[in-house]
Amino acid sequence: MGRTKRHLLPYTMTVAGEITSWLAKCKFVKRADPLGSLRRKASTVGDIDISVATDNPKEVIAHFVGYPKAQRVLEKGEHSASIVIP
């Protein structure tokens, strides 16, 4: 298994902010918080994990995978999704 490219914390904080702002536009999102190395403020971050509080996960996931900067959807399930961004 290959290693995920790591990015510096300031860059990933900016990207995570853009994604959480996008999520906040969905009326079903109650709260969105970063997880993992981003939450711990590690100096480098491999991927951005975000937890969302909602009573309507299908609607939130549909909104999330529609993120304008998403290059492709890696996974889309009932309770989680993954996208690739530049």
Short mmCIF file of C-alpha atoms in Angstrom, two decimals:
data_model
loop_
_atom_site.label_atom_id
_atom_site.label_comp_id
_atom_site.label_asym_id
_atom_site.label_seq_id
_atom_site.Cartn_x
_atom_site.Cartn_y
_atom_site.Cartn_z
CA MET A 1 0.00 0.00 0.00
CA GLY A 2 1.39 3.41 -0.96
CA ARG A 3 1.71 6.29 1.44
CA THR A 4 -0.61 9.26 1.21
CA LYS A 5 1.10 12.51 0.27
CA ARG A 6 1.28 14.77 3.31
CA HIS A 7 0.60 18.51 3.29
CA LEU A 8 1.58 21.26 5.71
CA LEU A 9 -0.94 22.16 8.39
CA PRO A 10 -1.67 25.75 7.22
CA TYR A 11 -2.66 24.51 3.75
CA THR A 12 -4.89 21.74 5.09
CA MET A 13 -6.52 24.12 7.59
CA THR A 14 -7.47 26.38 4.66
CA VAL A 15 -8.85 23.48 2.61
CA ALA A 16 -10.76 22.08 5.61
CA GLY A 17 -12.25 25.53 6.19
CA GLU A 18 -13.44 25.65 2.59
CA ILE A 19 -15.00 22.20 2.88
CA THR A 20 -16.72 22.92 6.20
CA SER A 21 -18.04 26.19 4.72
CA TRP A 22 -19.46 24.17 1.82
CA LEU A 23 -21.01 21.69 4.25
CA ALA A 24 -22.55 24.54 6.28
CA LYS A 25 -24.55 25.52 3.18
CA CYS A 26 -26.51 22.27 3.57
CA LYS A 27 -29.51 22.89 5.83
CA PHE A 28 -29.20 19.38 7.27
CA VAL A 29 -25.72 19.94 8.75
CA LYS A 30 -25.91 20.68 12.47
CA ARG A 31 -22.15 20.74 13.03
CA ALA A 32 -18.96 19.85 11.14
CA ASP A 33 -15.63 19.31 12.89
CA PRO A 34 -12.18 18.20 11.70
CA LEU A 35 -10.80 14.93 13.04
CA GLY A 36 -7.48 13.13 13.13
CA SER A 37 -4.17 14.85 12.49
CA LEU A 38 -5.93 18.07 11.51
CA ARG A 39 -7.77 18.23 14.85
CA ARG A 40 -4.53 17.44 16.67
CA LYS A 41 -2.81 20.18 14.63
CA ALA A 42 -0.02 17.88 13.48
CA SER A 43 2.63 19.65 11.39
CA THR A 44 1.65 17.59 8.34
CA VAL A 45 -1.68 16.06 7.34
CA GLY A 46 -2.25 13.10 5.01
CA ASP A 47 -5.97 13.47 4.54
CA ILE A 48 -8.76 15.66 5.86
CA ASP A 49 -11.32 13.87 8.00
CA ILE A 50 -14.48 15.74 8.95
CA SER A 51 -17.25 14.57 11.26
CA VAL A 52 -20.76 15.89 10.62
CA ALA A 53 -23.69 15.89 13.02
CA THR A 54 -26.97 15.41 11.15
CA ASP A 55 -30.30 13.63 11.25
CA ASN A 56 -30.25 13.30 7.43
CA PRO A 57 -26.99 11.65 6.36
CA LYS A 58 -28.13 10.89 2.81
CA GLU A 59 -28.81 14.55 2.08
CA VAL A 60 -25.51 15.65 3.63
CA ILE A 61 -23.52 13.05 1.71
CA ALA A 62 -25.20 14.07 -1.55
CA HIS A 63 -24.25 17.68 -0.82
CA PHE A 64 -20.68 16.75 0.18
CA VAL A 65 -19.91 14.75 -2.97
CA GLY A 66 -21.15 17.75 -4.96
CA TYR A 67 -18.29 19.87 -3.58
CA PRO A 68 -17.24 22.03 -6.55
CA LYS A 69 -13.51 21.29 -6.18
CA ALA A 70 -13.97 17.51 -6.00
CA GLN A 71 -12.06 15.76 -8.78
CA ARG A 72 -13.74 12.43 -8.11
CA VAL A 73 -15.71 10.49 -5.54
CA LEU A 74 -13.75 7.62 -3.99
CA GLU A 75 -16.55 6.26 -1.85
CA LYS A 76 -20.18 7.11 -1.17
CA GLY A 77 -22.06 5.07 1.41
CA GLU A 78 -25.04 5.50 3.71
CA HIS A 79 -23.05 7.20 6.46
CA SER A 80 -19.74 8.31 4.93
CA ALA A 81 -18.11 9.49 1.74
CA SER A 82 -14.64 10.28 0.42
CA ILE A 83 -13.63 12.68 -2.34
CA VAL A 84 -10.36 13.63 -4.01
CA ILE A 85 -9.52 17.31 -4.29
CA PRO A 86 -6.53 18.95 -6.00
#
